[in-house]
Amino acid sequence: VRGPMNYARFGYNLLKSKLNGTKVPFQLNIHVTDVCNLRCKYCYIDFDHAVKDLPFDTFKKILTDARACGTERISLEGGEPTVRRDIGDIVNLIRDLGMDCNINTNGYYLPRKIDELARVSVISVSLDGPKEVHDKYRGEGSYDKAVAAVELARSRGIKVFVLSVLTQANRGSVDFMLDLADRLDFHWVPTSMFFMAGITLDKEEAEKYKIPDEDYRALIAELVQKKAEGRRIVWSNRTLRYVRDWPSTYFQSNYFKVPEEALAKAFEPLPCQAARHFVVMQTNGDLYSCDPLLGYGKPANAVELGFKEAFERTTTNGCVACNSFVCSEYHSLFTLNSEVILNLLTSYAFRR
């Protein structure tokens, strides 16, 4: 049984947490492995310092504790999650515990894993644009593998999202991706590019992928328009408008003080809900408030401390604002914004 997330329980507990002022980790992203069969040029994972995967029994304890703390949805990330031999067991455990489950994948191994993943709620496939764009940055043949994965998942009745990292390479691919979404029946998730703290960043190389600020703002304005036309973009128009109106540079994901440009324009950052209602676990069990803050500060470890204690100790390390799509959507959702809640229900809960 796949079944939808328990939205009534989630809504009740979110309202209760707001009334009580309590931290509840409704969303937990887990990096289940640092291993990947691809080396995408703008990936933020530090493959040079990969750590050993946690064993299934450790996951069982962490996931059980997370559910007891109120977690409703798990997103399995990597690396490439499907390289784990026990990935089906992890998915089944999540569903047995009554939680929603998303898995991110490049699609390569989905044909051999699809039966094991029959109970997954959503499969999110990485696909950055037309074949020539996608294969150039993710590897020859990867486009066909990704498309085949989308088609296979949809043939099994599994909801599919397609993740695209926004770069100069796919700047002109908006219509292509939205037309492909209509043809293959998925929802499109354009994502921000960022690099994890601690990685030695080649600024000259990174500039090849970065979209200049004004062009990026124009791209987001285009997404706002497409969303208003009813196209299959996951993000709410509130989030798209917020990112479009971001007053400072986009290439810096996180800010530890409100940008001067924001103060000058009276731009108010969304109240951050990271480390309060969503959190990320690294492959070794380290907890961080969100993906853009991976590597910042000293993390609490869920293996050593237990999930509950590690979550209680997790903070944003002083970050006060960001322009991440996913974080911005969460900030609005967990502060009960009606536009974002409606978008969640229409693009996620009510569609297969």
Coordinates of C-alpha atoms in Angstrom, one line a residue:
V1 CA 0.0 0.0 0.0
R2 CA 1.5 3.4 -1.0
G3 CA -1.2 5.8 0.2
P4 CA -0.9 9.6 0.7
M5 CA 0.6 11.4 3.5
N6 CA -1.6 11.8 6.6
Y7 CA -2.4 15.5 5.9
A8 CA -5.0 15.7 8.7
R9 CA -2.5 14.6 11.3
F10 CA 0.2 16.9 9.9
G11 CA -2.1 19.9 9.9
Y12 CA -3.3 19.2 13.4
N13 CA 0.2 18.8 14.8
L14 CA 1.5 21.9 12.9
L15 CA -1.3 24.0 14.4
K16 CA -0.5 22.6 17.8
S17 CA 3.2 23.3 17.5
K18 CA 2.5 26.9 16.5
L19 CA 0.2 27.4 19.5
N20 CA 2.7 25.7 21.9
G21 CA 5.8 27.3 20.3
T22 CA 7.5 23.8 20.0
K23 CA 10.0 22.5 17.5
V24 CA 8.7 19.5 15.5
P25 CA 10.8 18.1 12.6
F26 CA 7.9 17.5 10.1
Q27 CA 10.3 17.2 7.2
L28 CA 13.6 15.2 7.4
N29 CA 16.0 14.9 4.4
I30 CA 18.4 12.1 4.8
H31 CA 21.6 11.6 2.8
V32 CA 21.6 7.8 2.8
T33 CA 24.9 7.4 0.9
D34 CA 27.8 9.5 -0.4
V35 CA 28.3 6.9 -3.3
C36 CA 27.1 7.9 -6.8
N37 CA 27.7 6.4 -10.2
L38 CA 27.8 9.9 -11.8
R39 CA 29.9 13.0 -11.3
C40 CA 27.7 15.9 -12.2
K41 CA 29.7 19.0 -12.7
Y42 CA 27.8 21.2 -10.2
C43 CA 27.0 18.6 -7.6
Y44 CA 27.5 19.9 -4.0
I45 CA 28.4 16.5 -2.5
D46 CA 32.0 16.2 -1.3
F47 CA 33.0 12.9 -2.9
D48 CA 36.6 13.3 -1.9
H49 CA 35.6 12.9 1.8
A50 CA 32.8 10.3 1.5
V51 CA 31.9 8.4 4.7
K52 CA 30.6 4.9 5.2
D53 CA 26.9 4.3 4.9
L54 CA 25.0 3.8 8.2
P55 CA 23.7 0.3 8.6
F56 CA 20.0 -0.5 8.3
D57 CA 19.6 -1.1 12.1
T58 CA 20.9 2.4 12.8
F59 CA 18.4 3.8 10.3
K60 CA 15.6 1.9 11.9
K61 CA 16.3 3.5 15.3
I62 CA 16.7 7.0 13.8
L63 CA 13.6 6.8 11.7
T64 CA 11.6 5.4 14.6
D65 CA 12.8 8.2 16.9
A66 CA 12.0 10.8 14.2
R67 CA 8.5 9.5 13.8
A68 CA 8.1 9.7 17.6
C69 CA 9.2 13.4 17.4
G70 CA 6.5 14.1 14.8
T71 CA 8.2 13.6 11.5
E72 CA 5.7 13.2 8.7
R73 CA 7.8 13.1 5.5
I74 CA 11.2 11.7 4.7
S75 CA 13.2 12.6 1.6
L76 CA 16.0 10.1 0.7
E77 CA 19.0 11.8 -1.0
G78 CA 22.6 11.1 -1.8
G79 CA 24.9 10.4 -3.5
E80 CA 22.6 8.1 -5.4
P81 CA 20.2 6.4 -3.0
T82 CA 19.5 3.5 -5.3
V83 CA 23.0 2.2 -5.0
R84 CA 22.2 1.0 -1.5
R85 CA 21.2 -2.7 -1.5
D86 CA 18.7 -2.1 1.3
I87 CA 17.0 1.0 -0.1
G88 CA 13.8 -0.9 -0.5
D89 CA 13.9 -2.0 3.1
I90 CA 14.5 1.7 4.1
V91 CA 11.5 2.8 2.1
N92 CA 9.3 0.1 3.5
L93 CA 10.3 1.0 7.0
I94 CA 9.4 4.6 6.4
R95 CA 6.0 3.7 5.1
D96 CA 5.4 1.1 7.9
L97 CA 6.1 3.9 10.4
G98 CA 3.3 6.0 8.7
M99 CA 5.5 8.6 7.0
D100 CA 5.5 9.9 3.4
C101 CA 8.6 9.0 1.4
N102 CA 10.4 10.7 -1.5
I103 CA 13.5 9.4 -3.1
N104 CA 15.9 11.4 -5.3
T105 CA 17.6 9.6 -8.1
N106 CA 19.4 10.0 -11.4
G107 CA 17.4 7.1 -12.7
Y108 CA 20.2 4.8 -13.8
Y109 CA 19.3 1.9 -11.5
L110 CA 15.5 2.4 -11.2
P111 CA 14.6 -0.4 -13.6
R112 CA 16.3 -3.0 -11.3
K113 CA 15.0 -1.3 -8.1
I114 CA 11.4 -0.4 -9.1
D115 CA 9.8 -3.4 -7.5
E116 CA 11.6 -2.7 -4.2
L117 CA 10.4 0.9 -4.3
A118 CA 6.7 0.1 -5.0
R119 CA 5.6 1.8 -1.8
V120 CA 7.5 5.1 -2.3
S121 CA 5.3 8.1 -2.4
V122 CA 7.3 10.2 -4.9
I123 CA 10.3 9.6 -7.1
S124 CA 12.2 12.7 -8.0
V125 CA 14.4 12.3 -11.0
S126 CA 17.3 14.7 -11.9
L127 CA 16.9 16.0 -15.4
D128 CA 18.4 19.4 -16.4
G129 CA 17.1 20.0 -19.9
P130 CA 17.4 18.7 -23.5
K131 CA 19.7 15.7 -24.1
E132 CA 22.7 17.8 -25.2
V133 CA 22.5 19.9 -22.1
H134 CA 21.8 17.2 -19.6
D135 CA 24.5 14.7 -21.0
K136 CA 27.2 17.4 -21.2
Y137 CA 27.0 18.0 -17.4
R138 CA 25.8 14.7 -16.0
G139 CA 27.4 12.2 -18.4
E140 CA 26.7 10.7 -21.8
G141 CA 23.6 8.6 -21.9
S142 CA 22.2 10.0 -18.6
Y143 CA 19.3 11.8 -20.3
D144 CA 17.9 8.6 -21.8
K145 CA 18.2 6.9 -18.4
A146 CA 16.4 9.8 -16.7
V147 CA 13.6 9.9 -19.2
A148 CA 13.2 6.1 -19.0
A149 CA 13.0 6.3 -15.2
V150 CA 10.2 8.9 -15.4
E151 CA 8.3 6.8 -17.8
L152 CA 8.8 3.6 -15.7
A153 CA 7.7 5.3 -12.5
R154 CA 4.6 6.8 -14.1
S155 CA 3.7 3.4 -15.6
R156 CA 3.6 2.0 -12.1
G157 CA 1.4 4.8 -10.8
I158 CA 4.1 6.6 -8.8
K159 CA 4.0 10.3 -8.6
V160 CA 7.1 11.9 -10.3
F161 CA 8.9 15.2 -9.8
V162 CA 11.8 16.2 -12.0
L163 CA 14.6 18.2 -10.5
S164 CA 16.6 20.7 -12.6
V165 CA 19.5 22.7 -11.3
L166 CA 19.2 26.1 -12.8
T167 CA 22.5 27.1 -14.6
Q168 CA 23.6 29.0 -17.7
A169 CA 23.5 25.7 -19.6
N170 CA 19.7 25.3 -19.2
R171 CA 18.7 28.9 -18.9
G172 CA 16.7 28.6 -22.2
S173 CA 15.1 25.3 -21.4
V174 CA 12.0 26.4 -19.4
D175 CA 9.5 25.7 -22.2
F176 CA 11.3 22.4 -23.0
M177 CA 11.0 21.2 -19.4
L178 CA 7.3 22.3 -19.1
D179 CA 6.4 20.7 -22.4
L180 CA 8.2 17.5 -21.3
A181 CA 6.3 17.6 -18.0
D182 CA 3.0 17.7 -19.9
R183 CA 4.1 14.8 -22.2
L184 CA 5.6 12.5 -19.5
D185 CA 3.1 13.6 -16.7
F186 CA 5.4 14.9 -14.0
H187 CA 5.8 18.1 -12.0
W188 CA 8.9 20.2 -12.5
V189 CA 11.1 21.3 -9.6
P190 CA 13.6 24.0 -10.7
T191 CA 16.2 24.2 -8.0
S192 CA 18.9 26.6 -6.8
M193 CA 22.5 25.9 -7.4
F194 CA 24.7 26.0 -4.2
F195 CA 28.0 24.5 -3.0
M196 CA 28.4 22.9 0.4
A197 CA 30.6 24.7 3.0
G198 CA 34.0 23.2 3.4
I199 CA 34.5 22.3 -0.3
T200 CA 37.3 24.1 -2.0
L201 CA 35.3 26.0 -4.6
D202 CA 36.8 26.8 -8.0
K203 CA 35.3 30.2 -8.5
E204 CA 36.3 30.4 -12.2
E205 CA 34.7 27.0 -12.8
A206 CA 31.6 27.9 -10.8
E207 CA 31.1 31.0 -12.9
K208 CA 30.5 28.8 -15.9
Y209 CA 27.3 27.5 -14.4
K210 CA 26.1 30.6 -12.5
I211 CA 23.4 32.7 -14.1
P212 CA 24.1 36.4 -13.8
D213 CA 21.8 38.0 -11.2
E214 CA 19.6 40.1 -13.5
D215 CA 19.2 37.2 -15.9
Y216 CA 18.3 34.9 -13.0
R217 CA 15.7 37.4 -11.9
A218 CA 14.3 37.5 -15.4
L219 CA 14.2 33.7 -15.4
I220 CA 12.3 33.6 -12.1
A221 CA 9.9 36.2 -13.5
E222 CA 9.3 33.8 -16.4
L223 CA 8.5 31.0 -14.0
V224 CA 6.0 33.3 -12.2
Q225 CA 4.2 33.8 -15.4
K226 CA 4.3 30.1 -16.4
K227 CA 2.9 29.2 -12.9
A228 CA 0.1 31.7 -13.3
E229 CA -0.7 30.0 -16.6
G230 CA -1.2 26.7 -14.8
R231 CA 2.0 25.0 -15.9
R232 CA 3.4 22.1 -13.9
I233 CA 5.8 23.9 -11.6
V234 CA 5.9 22.5 -8.0
W235 CA 6.7 25.8 -6.3
S236 CA 3.9 28.1 -5.2
N237 CA 3.7 31.5 -6.9
R238 CA 4.4 33.1 -3.5
T239 CA 7.8 31.4 -3.4
L240 CA 8.6 32.3 -7.0
R241 CA 7.7 35.9 -6.3
Y242 CA 9.8 35.9 -3.2
V243 CA 12.9 34.6 -5.0
R244 CA 12.3 36.9 -7.9
D245 CA 12.2 39.9 -5.6
W246 CA 15.3 38.9 -3.7
P247 CA 17.3 42.2 -3.3
S248 CA 20.8 40.9 -3.2
T249 CA 23.0 38.5 -5.3
Y250 CA 21.7 35.0 -5.9
F251 CA 25.0 33.2 -6.0
Q252 CA 25.3 33.6 -2.2
S253 CA 22.7 31.2 -0.8
N254 CA 22.8 32.1 2.9
Y255 CA 23.1 35.4 4.8
F256 CA 24.2 35.8 8.4
K257 CA 23.0 39.3 8.5
V258 CA 20.2 41.0 6.5
P259 CA 21.7 42.3 3.3
E260 CA 22.0 46.1 3.0
E261 CA 20.0 46.0 -0.2
A262 CA 17.1 44.3 1.7
L263 CA 17.2 47.1 4.4
A264 CA 17.2 49.8 1.7
K265 CA 14.3 48.3 -0.1
A266 CA 12.4 47.3 3.1
F267 CA 12.5 43.7 1.9
E268 CA 11.5 41.4 4.8
P269 CA 13.1 37.9 4.7
L270 CA 10.7 35.0 5.4
P271 CA 10.8 33.8 9.0
C272 CA 13.2 30.8 8.9
Q273 CA 11.7 27.5 9.9
A274 CA 14.9 25.4 9.4
A275 CA 16.0 23.5 12.5
R276 CA 12.5 24.1 13.8
H277 CA 10.2 22.2 11.4
F278 CA 12.7 20.7 8.9
V279 CA 16.2 19.3 9.1
V280 CA 18.8 17.5 7.1
M281 CA 20.9 14.4 8.1
Q282 CA 24.2 13.8 6.6
T283 CA 25.4 10.3 5.7
N284 CA 27.2 9.9 9.0
G285 CA 24.3 11.1 11.1
D286 CA 25.2 14.7 11.5
L287 CA 22.2 17.0 11.6
Y288 CA 22.1 20.4 9.9
S289 CA 19.2 22.8 9.6
C290 CA 19.0 22.7 5.8
D291 CA 20.9 21.6 2.7
P292 CA 22.3 25.1 1.9
L293 CA 23.9 25.1 5.4
L294 CA 25.6 21.7 5.2
G295 CA 29.1 22.1 6.6
Y296 CA 28.4 25.3 8.6
G297 CA 29.1 25.1 12.3
K298 CA 29.5 22.1 14.6
P299 CA 26.6 19.6 14.0
A300 CA 24.9 17.4 16.5
N301 CA 25.0 13.7 15.6
A302 CA 21.9 11.6 15.6
V303 CA 23.8 8.3 16.0
E304 CA 25.8 9.5 19.0
L305 CA 23.1 11.5 20.7
G306 CA 19.9 10.0 19.5
F307 CA 17.7 11.8 16.9
K308 CA 15.6 13.7 19.5
E309 CA 18.5 15.2 21.3
A310 CA 20.4 16.0 18.1
F311 CA 17.4 17.7 16.7
E312 CA 17.0 19.8 19.8
R313 CA 20.6 21.0 19.5
T314 CA 20.4 21.8 15.8
T315 CA 20.4 25.5 14.9
T316 CA 20.7 27.7 11.8
N317 CA 24.1 28.8 13.0
G318 CA 23.1 32.5 12.8
C319 CA 21.7 32.4 9.2
V320 CA 18.9 35.0 9.0
A321 CA 17.9 34.8 5.3
C322 CA 18.3 32.8 2.1
N323 CA 17.0 32.6 -1.5
S324 CA 16.6 28.8 -1.8
F325 CA 13.4 27.7 -3.5
V326 CA 12.8 24.7 -1.2
C327 CA 13.7 26.6 2.0
S328 CA 11.4 29.5 1.0
E329 CA 8.6 27.2 0.3
Y330 CA 9.0 25.5 3.7
H331 CA 9.2 28.8 5.5
S332 CA 5.8 29.8 4.1
L333 CA 4.3 26.4 4.6
F334 CA 5.3 26.0 8.2
T335 CA 4.0 29.6 9.0
L336 CA 0.6 28.5 7.6
N337 CA 0.6 30.7 4.5
S338 CA -2.7 29.8 2.7
E339 CA -1.4 30.3 -0.8
V340 CA 1.4 27.8 -0.2
I341 CA -0.9 25.3 1.6
L342 CA -3.3 25.4 -1.4
N343 CA -0.4 24.9 -3.8
L344 CA 0.8 21.9 -1.7
L345 CA -2.7 20.3 -1.9
T346 CA -3.2 20.9 -5.6
S347 CA 0.2 20.1 -6.9
Y348 CA 1.2 17.4 -4.5
A349 CA -1.6 15.9 -2.4
F350 CA -4.4 15.7 -5.0
R351 CA -2.5 14.7 -8.1
R352 CA -1.0 11.3 -9.0

